[in-house]
C-alpha positions as a printed Julia matrix, in Angstrom:
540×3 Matrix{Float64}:
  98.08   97.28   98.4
  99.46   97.73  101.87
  97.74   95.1   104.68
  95.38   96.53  106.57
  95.9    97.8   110.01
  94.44   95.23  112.66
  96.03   92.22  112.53
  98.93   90.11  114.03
 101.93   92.51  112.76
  99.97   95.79  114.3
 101.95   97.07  117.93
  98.87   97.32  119.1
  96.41   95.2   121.04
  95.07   93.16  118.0
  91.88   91.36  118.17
  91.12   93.18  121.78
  87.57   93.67  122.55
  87.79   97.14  124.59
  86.43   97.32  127.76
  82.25   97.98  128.12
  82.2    97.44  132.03
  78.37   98.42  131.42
  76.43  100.62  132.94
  79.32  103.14  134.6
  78.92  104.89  137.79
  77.36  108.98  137.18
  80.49  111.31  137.14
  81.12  115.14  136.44
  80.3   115.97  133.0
  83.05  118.44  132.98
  84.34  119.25  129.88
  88.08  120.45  130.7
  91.41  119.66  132.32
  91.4   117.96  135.56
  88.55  115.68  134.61
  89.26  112.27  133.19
  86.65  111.1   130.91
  84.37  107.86  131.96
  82.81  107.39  129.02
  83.59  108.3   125.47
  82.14  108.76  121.63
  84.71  108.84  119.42
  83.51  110.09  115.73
  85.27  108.88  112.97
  84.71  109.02  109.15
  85.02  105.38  107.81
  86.82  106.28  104.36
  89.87  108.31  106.37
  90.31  105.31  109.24
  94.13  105.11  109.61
  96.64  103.21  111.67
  96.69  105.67  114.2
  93.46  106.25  114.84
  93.29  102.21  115.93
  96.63  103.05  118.43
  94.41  105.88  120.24
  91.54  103.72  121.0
  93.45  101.1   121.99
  94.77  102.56  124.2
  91.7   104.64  125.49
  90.18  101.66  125.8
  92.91   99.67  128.43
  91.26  101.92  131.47
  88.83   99.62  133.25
  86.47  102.64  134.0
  86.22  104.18  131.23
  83.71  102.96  128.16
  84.69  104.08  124.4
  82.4   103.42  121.51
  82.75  104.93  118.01
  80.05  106.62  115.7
  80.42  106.54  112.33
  80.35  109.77  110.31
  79.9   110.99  106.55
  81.72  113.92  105.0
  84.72  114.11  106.88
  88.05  115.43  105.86
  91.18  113.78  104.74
  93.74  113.53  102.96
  94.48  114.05   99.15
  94.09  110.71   97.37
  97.63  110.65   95.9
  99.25  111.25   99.9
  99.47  107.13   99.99
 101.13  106.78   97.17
 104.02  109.71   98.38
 103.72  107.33  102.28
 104.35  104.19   99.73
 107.04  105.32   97.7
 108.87  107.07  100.99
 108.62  103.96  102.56
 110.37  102.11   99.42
 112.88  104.39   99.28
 113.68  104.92  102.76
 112.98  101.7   104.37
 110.11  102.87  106.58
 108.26  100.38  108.62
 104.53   99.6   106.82
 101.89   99.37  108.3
 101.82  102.41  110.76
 100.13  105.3   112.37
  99.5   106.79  109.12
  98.57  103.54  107.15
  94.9   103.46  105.49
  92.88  100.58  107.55
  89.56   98.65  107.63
  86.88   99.69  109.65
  86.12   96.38  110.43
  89.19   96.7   112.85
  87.51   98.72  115.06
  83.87   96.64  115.03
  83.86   95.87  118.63
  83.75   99.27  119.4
  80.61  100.27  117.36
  77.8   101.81  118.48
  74.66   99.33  118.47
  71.96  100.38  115.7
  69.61  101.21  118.86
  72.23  103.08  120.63
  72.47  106.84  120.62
  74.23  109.53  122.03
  72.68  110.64  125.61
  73.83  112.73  128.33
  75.15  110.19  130.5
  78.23  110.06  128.15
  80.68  112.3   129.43
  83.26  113.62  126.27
  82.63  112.83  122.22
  85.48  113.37  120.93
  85.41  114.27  116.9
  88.03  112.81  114.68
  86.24  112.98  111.78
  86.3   117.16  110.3
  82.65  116.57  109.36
  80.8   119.65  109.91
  79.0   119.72  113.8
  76.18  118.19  114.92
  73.46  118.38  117.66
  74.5   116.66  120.53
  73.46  115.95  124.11
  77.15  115.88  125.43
  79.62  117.59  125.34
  81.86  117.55  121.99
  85.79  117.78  121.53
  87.0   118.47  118.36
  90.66  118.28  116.96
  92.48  120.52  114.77
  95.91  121.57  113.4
  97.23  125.06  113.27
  92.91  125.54  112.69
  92.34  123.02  110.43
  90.29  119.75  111.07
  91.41  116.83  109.76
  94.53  115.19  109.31
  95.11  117.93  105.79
  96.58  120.55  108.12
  99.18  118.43  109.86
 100.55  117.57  107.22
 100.27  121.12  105.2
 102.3   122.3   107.86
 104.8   119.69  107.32
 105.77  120.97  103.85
 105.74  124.35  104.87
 108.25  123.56  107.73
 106.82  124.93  110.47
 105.73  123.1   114.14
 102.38  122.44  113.83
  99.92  123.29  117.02
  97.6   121.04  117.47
  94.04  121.63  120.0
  91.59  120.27  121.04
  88.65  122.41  121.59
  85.76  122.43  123.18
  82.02  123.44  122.67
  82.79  126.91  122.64
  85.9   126.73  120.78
  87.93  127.99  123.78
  91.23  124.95  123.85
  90.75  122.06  126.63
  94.79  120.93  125.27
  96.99  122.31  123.1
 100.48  121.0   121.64
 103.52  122.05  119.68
 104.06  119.12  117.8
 107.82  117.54  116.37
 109.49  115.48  114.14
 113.0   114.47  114.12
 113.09  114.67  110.5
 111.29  117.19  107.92
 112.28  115.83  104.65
 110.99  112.45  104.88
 107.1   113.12  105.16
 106.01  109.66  106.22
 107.9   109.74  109.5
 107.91  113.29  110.27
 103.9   113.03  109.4
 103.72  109.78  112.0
 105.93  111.65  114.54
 103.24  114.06  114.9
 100.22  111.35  114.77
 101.89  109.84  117.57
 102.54  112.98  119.64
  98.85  113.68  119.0
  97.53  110.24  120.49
  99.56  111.67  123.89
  97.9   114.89  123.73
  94.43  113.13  123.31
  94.91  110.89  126.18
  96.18  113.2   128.62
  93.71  115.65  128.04
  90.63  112.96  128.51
  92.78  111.94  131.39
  92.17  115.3   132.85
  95.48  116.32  132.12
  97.36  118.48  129.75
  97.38  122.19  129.32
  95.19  125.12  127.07
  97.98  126.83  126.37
 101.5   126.43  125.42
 104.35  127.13  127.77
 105.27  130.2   126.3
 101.66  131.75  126.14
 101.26  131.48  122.5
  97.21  130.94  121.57
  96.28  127.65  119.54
  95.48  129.57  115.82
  91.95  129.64  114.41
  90.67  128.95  110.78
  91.76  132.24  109.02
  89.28  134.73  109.31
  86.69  133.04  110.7
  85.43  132.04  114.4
  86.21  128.51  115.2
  83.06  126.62  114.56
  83.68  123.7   112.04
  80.49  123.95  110.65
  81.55  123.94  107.08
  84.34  122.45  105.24
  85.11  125.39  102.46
  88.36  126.47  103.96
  89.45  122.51  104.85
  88.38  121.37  101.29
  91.15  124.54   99.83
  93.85  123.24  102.09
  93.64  119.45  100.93
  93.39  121.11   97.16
  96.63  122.78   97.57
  98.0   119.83   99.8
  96.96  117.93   96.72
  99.25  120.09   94.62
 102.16  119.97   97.05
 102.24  116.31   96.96
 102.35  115.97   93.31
 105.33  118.32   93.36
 106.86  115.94   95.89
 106.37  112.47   93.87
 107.59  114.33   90.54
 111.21  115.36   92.66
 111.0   111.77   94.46
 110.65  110.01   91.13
 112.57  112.22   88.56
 114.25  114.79   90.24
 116.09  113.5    93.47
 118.29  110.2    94.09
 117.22  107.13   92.83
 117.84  103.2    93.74
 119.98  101.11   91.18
 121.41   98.28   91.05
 125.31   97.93   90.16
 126.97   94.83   88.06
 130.35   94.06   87.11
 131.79   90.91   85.81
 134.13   89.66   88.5
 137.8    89.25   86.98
 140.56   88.61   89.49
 139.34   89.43   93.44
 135.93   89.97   94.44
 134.92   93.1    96.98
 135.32   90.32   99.71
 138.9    89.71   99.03
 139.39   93.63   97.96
 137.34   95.23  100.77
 137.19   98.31   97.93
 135.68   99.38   95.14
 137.07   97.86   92.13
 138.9    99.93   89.71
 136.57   99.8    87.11
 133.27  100.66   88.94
 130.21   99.42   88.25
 127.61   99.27   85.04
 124.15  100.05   85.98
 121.2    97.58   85.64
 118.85   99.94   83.27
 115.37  100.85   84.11
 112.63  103.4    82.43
 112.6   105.95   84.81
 109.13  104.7    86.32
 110.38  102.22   88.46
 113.01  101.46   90.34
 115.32   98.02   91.3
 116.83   97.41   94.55
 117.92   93.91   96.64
 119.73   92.25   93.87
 119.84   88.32   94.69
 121.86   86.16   91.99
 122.06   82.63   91.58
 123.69   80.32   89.05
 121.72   77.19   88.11
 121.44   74.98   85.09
 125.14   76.3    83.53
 123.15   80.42   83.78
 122.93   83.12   85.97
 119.43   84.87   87.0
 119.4    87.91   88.96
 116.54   88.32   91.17
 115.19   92.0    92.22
 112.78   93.93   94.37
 111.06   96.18   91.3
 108.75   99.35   92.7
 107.07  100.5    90.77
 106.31  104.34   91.59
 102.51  104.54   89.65
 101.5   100.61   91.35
 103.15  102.04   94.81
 104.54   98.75   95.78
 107.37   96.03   94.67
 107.25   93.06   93.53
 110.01   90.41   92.63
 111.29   90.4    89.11
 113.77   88.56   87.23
 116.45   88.77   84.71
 118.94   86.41   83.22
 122.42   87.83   83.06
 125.22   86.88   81.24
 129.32   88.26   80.94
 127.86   90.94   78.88
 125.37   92.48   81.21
 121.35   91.8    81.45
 119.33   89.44   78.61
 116.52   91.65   78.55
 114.44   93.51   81.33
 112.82   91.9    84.99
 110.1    90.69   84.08
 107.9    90.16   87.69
 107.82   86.33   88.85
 106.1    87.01   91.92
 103.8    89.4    93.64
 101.25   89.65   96.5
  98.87   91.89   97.93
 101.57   92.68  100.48
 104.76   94.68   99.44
 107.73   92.48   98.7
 111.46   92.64   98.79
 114.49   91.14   99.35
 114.13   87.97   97.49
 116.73   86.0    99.59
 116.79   82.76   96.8
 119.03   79.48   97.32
 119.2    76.07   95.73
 118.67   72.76   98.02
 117.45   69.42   97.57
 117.38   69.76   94.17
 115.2    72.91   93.94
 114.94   76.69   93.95
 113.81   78.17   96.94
 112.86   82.01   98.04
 112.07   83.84  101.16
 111.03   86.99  100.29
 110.47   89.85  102.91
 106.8    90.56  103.62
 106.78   91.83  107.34
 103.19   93.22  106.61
 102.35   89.76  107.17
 104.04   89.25  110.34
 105.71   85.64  108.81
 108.83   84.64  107.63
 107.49   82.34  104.37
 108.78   79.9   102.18
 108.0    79.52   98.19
 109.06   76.81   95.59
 109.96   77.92   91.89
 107.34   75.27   90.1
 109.1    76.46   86.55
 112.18   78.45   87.39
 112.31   81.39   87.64
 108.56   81.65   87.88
 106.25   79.82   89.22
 106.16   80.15   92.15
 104.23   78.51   95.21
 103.93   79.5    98.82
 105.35   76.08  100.52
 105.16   77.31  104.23
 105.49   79.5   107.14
 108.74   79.28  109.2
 108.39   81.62  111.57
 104.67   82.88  112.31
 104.09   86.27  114.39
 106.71   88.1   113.68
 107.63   91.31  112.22
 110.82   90.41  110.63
 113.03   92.23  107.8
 115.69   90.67  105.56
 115.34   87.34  106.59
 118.74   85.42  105.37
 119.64   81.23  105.32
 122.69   79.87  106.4
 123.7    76.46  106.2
 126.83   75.99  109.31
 127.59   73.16  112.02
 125.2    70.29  110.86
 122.26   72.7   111.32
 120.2    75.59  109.41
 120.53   78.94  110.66
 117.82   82.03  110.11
 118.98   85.28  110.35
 116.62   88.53  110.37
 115.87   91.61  112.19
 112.96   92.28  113.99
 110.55   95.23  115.6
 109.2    94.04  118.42
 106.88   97.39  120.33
 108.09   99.48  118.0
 111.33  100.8   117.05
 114.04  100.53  114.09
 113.38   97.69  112.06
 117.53   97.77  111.78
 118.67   97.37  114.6
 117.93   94.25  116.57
 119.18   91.09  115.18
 117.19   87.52  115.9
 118.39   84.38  115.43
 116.5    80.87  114.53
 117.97   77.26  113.99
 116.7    74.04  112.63
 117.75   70.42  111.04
 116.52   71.22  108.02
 115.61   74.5   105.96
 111.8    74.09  106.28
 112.04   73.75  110.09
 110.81   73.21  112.36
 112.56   77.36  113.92
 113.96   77.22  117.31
 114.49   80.81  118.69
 117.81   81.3   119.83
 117.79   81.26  123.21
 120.08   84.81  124.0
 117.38   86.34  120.9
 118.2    89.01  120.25
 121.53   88.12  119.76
 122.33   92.01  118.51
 121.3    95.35  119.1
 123.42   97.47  116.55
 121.66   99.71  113.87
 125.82   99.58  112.47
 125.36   95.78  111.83
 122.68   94.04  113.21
 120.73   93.96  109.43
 121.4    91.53  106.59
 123.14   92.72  103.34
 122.98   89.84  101.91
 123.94   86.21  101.83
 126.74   85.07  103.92
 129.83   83.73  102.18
 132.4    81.47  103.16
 135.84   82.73  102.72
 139.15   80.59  103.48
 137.74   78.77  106.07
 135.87   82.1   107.7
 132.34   82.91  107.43
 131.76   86.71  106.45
 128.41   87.68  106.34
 127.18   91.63  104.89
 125.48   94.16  106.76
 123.64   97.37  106.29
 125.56  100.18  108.07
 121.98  102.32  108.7
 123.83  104.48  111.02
 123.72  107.16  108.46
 120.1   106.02  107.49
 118.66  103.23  106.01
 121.34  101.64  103.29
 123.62  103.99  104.05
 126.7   101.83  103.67
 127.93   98.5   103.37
 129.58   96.23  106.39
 131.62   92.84  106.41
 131.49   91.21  109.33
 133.44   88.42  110.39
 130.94   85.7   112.19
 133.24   84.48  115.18
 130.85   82.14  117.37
 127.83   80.82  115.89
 126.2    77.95  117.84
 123.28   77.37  119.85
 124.5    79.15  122.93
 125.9    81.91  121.77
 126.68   84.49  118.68
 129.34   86.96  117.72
 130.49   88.64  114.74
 133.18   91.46  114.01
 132.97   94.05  111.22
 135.92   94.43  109.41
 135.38   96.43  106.18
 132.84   99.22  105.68
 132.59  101.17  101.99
 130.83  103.83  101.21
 129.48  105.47   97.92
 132.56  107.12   96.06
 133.91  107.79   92.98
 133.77  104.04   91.6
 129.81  104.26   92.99
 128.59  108.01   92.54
 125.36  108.31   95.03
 124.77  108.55   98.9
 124.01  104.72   99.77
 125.23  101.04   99.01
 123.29   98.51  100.48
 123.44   94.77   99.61
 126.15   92.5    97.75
 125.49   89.54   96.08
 127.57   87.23   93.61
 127.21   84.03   91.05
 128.9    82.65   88.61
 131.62   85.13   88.0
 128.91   88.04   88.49
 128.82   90.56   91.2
 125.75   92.69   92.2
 125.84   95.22   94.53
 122.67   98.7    95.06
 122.34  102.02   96.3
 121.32  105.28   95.57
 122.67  107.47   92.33
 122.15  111.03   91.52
 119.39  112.55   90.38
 117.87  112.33   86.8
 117.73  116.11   85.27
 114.63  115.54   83.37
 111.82  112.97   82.98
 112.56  110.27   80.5
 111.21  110.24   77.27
């Protein structure tokens, strides 16, 4: 499973207490714009606590005057059980950053904010704000309740997702009547995971301006915020919220069915190298590519080969679409293609990818990516190719992707991208070094050493080529994977790093698909992934 929110890889304040500046000053109880709030309820239902929901009271809770608690609730409204596993198997696909705004987390994230058992709700506290789509209930202060396009819960921002339209989102007072509304965006439509968090995160702004006593009750161009259809805006049941998560239910089946059998799916390409490799032909090669066979229920991306003992294995990311995460498999290969199926060698709680494997003093080694865990970690093959152990952390609290070794100069070099606040986890490239592979890291001290979502992220391992060092890189300007880049390292020392591209390819004729994404090579084997067209049925 995913990590949950709340801990060191979270771009949030982690392990915060909010501030409780006790007893606060009395204030207007006002319940509409032009009042900030002093001190706040916020309701939540435990079994629907997500990613975002931590962000907001974060950072409710950084104003020194103002006091937020949260009150647990029963009943609320969510979403679908199988909306997860579509936010998993986007994120796969598509590279997404995980955890996020929309990631399922632990209540015990938000403990210091709990309500005492003797506590209750009084009239000294100025807003509760309802989060939770649990029917009303009697309360001395005044209540704030969220919904989308006149749904509660988070069901209806995301039904209006997959039916395209610009969802309004309002909060309402007592009475119904808006105290904010917004017209919430997404730069994309067709990826639901990041259109979905575009609009969580546009609706943590609307939330805090509003108890900051700003914001507006209606939208510029005088358009109302829509009610429940055919009914007055009350919230006191949850008939017409539990129909729209049934038929959200429904649409996101119909969207994991196209995702897994019906649209483009990730495969890995082999050929058995015979005369130049892509390095030296910066092309295609004439006779294309054989694909590494799956079932049709998984998928396997980030090949990683290695020759050892007189054989090749081929190391893979496998996802599997009904587990909704990857592990690393592996598979021996020979001239004649594959000697059997992956078969996983490793797998943690945390999803796992990139399996970035090398041979030194004498042993296998892997660093697999796992920036849930906000570490860059080290693991020994005990019996390779499995077996294996965690043998330690190199880098510790950091959110790093595609982490990649390079032996040059007399010293070990670490390569990987990281998201620091936020941000592409493509773009910005960070550099460690050290005298030996299991450190100790030094940051480079001009880190990071490349901002370029064109070639700042690893593509693999970097090969030495008469006398040059030519390292590949994801070309995500089109999107994540979208092509593959050589780039010509041209300073790499402890003062300074540059690197050139030289080559980019592309999907084409020799590679049917929209993406190519990683190369790797061993012993006279060449492994290369990307995305190939869609299947026309399910398999059998």
């Amino acid at each position: 499973m995913e990590r949950p929110i709340g801990g060191s890889d979270r771009p949030m304040a982690g392990g915060r207490a909010p501030a409780c500046p006790g007893p606060l000053p009395s204030a207007p109880r006002g319940s509409g714009p032009g009042t900030a709030a002093r001190s706040l309820i916020v309701r939540l239902d435990r079994r629907c606590l997500r990613g975002w929901h931590i962000r907001l009271l974060d950072q409710l809770g950084q104003r020194p005057d103002r006091r937020v608690r949260i009150a647990w609730v029963t009943q609320g409204g969510g979403l679908p059980a199988n909306a997860e596993l579509l936010f998993r198997l986007e994120a796969a696909i598509h590279g997404l950053p995980r955890p996020g705004l929309a990631t399922a987390a632990e209540p015990v994230a938000l403990a210091p904010y709990e309500i005492g058992p003797d506590e209750a709700v009084s009239p000294g506290d100025e807003i509760v704000l309802d989060l939770s789509g649990a029917p009303a209930t009697p309360t001395a202060a005044p209540v704030w309740r969220l919904d989308f396009d006149g749904l509660p819960g988070e069901a209806g921002l995301l039904a209006a997702l997959f039916a395209r339209r610009a969802p309004v989102a309002a909060l309402r007072g007592p009475d119904g009547a808006p105290v904010a509304v917004g017209r919430l965006g997404a730069e994309s439509h067709t990826v639901m995971l990041a259109a979905f968090e575009d609009y969580l995160a546009r609706t943590i702004t609307l939330i805090a301006a509003a108890l900051d006593g700003a914001g507006s009750p209606t939208l510029p161009d005088g358009a109302e915020a829509p009610l429940q259809p055919g009914r007055a805006f009350d919230l006191d049941g949850l008939g017409a919220g539990r129909r729209a998560a049934g038929g959200l239910a429904r649409q996101i089946a119909r969207r994991l069915y196209a995702l897994c059998f019906q649209g483009p799916r990730w495969r890995v390409g082999w050929r058995q190298v015979v005369g130049p490799d892509l390095i030296d032909l910066r092309r295609h090669p004439e006779g294309g590519w054989n694909d590494l066979p799956d079932d049709g229920r998984r998928f396997y991306a980030d090949p990683f080969a290695i020759a050892r003992d007189g054989a090749v294995t081929l190391f893979v990311e496998e996802f599997d679409y009904r587990r909704g995460k990857g592990v690393i498999s592996a598979v021996g290969f020979e001239a004649g293609g594959p000697r059997g199926r992956p078969e996983p060698v490793l797998e943690l709680e945390t999803h796992l990818s990139y399996p970035f494997v090398f041979e030194a003093d004498g042993q296998a080694w892997m660093i697999p990516e796992s920036h849930a865990s906000g570490t860059i970690d080290l693991y020994r093959a005990t019996a390779f190719p499995r077996g294996w152990v965690h043998e330690a952390v190199l880098v510790d609290g950091v959110v790093a992707s595609d982490a990649t070794l390079l032996q040059h100069g007399g010293r070990w070099w670490l390569f990987a991208t990281v998201r620091t606040g936020g941000g592409s986890y493509s773009d910005t490239l960070h550099l460690w070094h050290a005298p030996h592979f299991r450190g100790p890291w030094t940051p480079h001290r001009r880190n990071p050493v490349l901002i370029d979502v064109g070639s700042a992220r690893a593509a693999g391992p970097v090969v030495a080529r008469g006398g040059a060092l030519i390292r590949p890189v994801q070309d995500c300007r089109g999107g994540y994977g979208a092509a593959l880049g050589l780039a010509r390292i041209l300073r790499l020392d402890e003062e300074g790093y540059a690197q050139r591209v030289e080559t980019r390819l592309g999907p084409g004729a020799a590679w049917p698909g929209s993406r190519l994404h990683m190369l790797s090579a061993a012993g006279g084997l060449e492994f290369i992934d990307g995305s190939r067209p869609a299947r026309p049925r399910l398999p059998r």
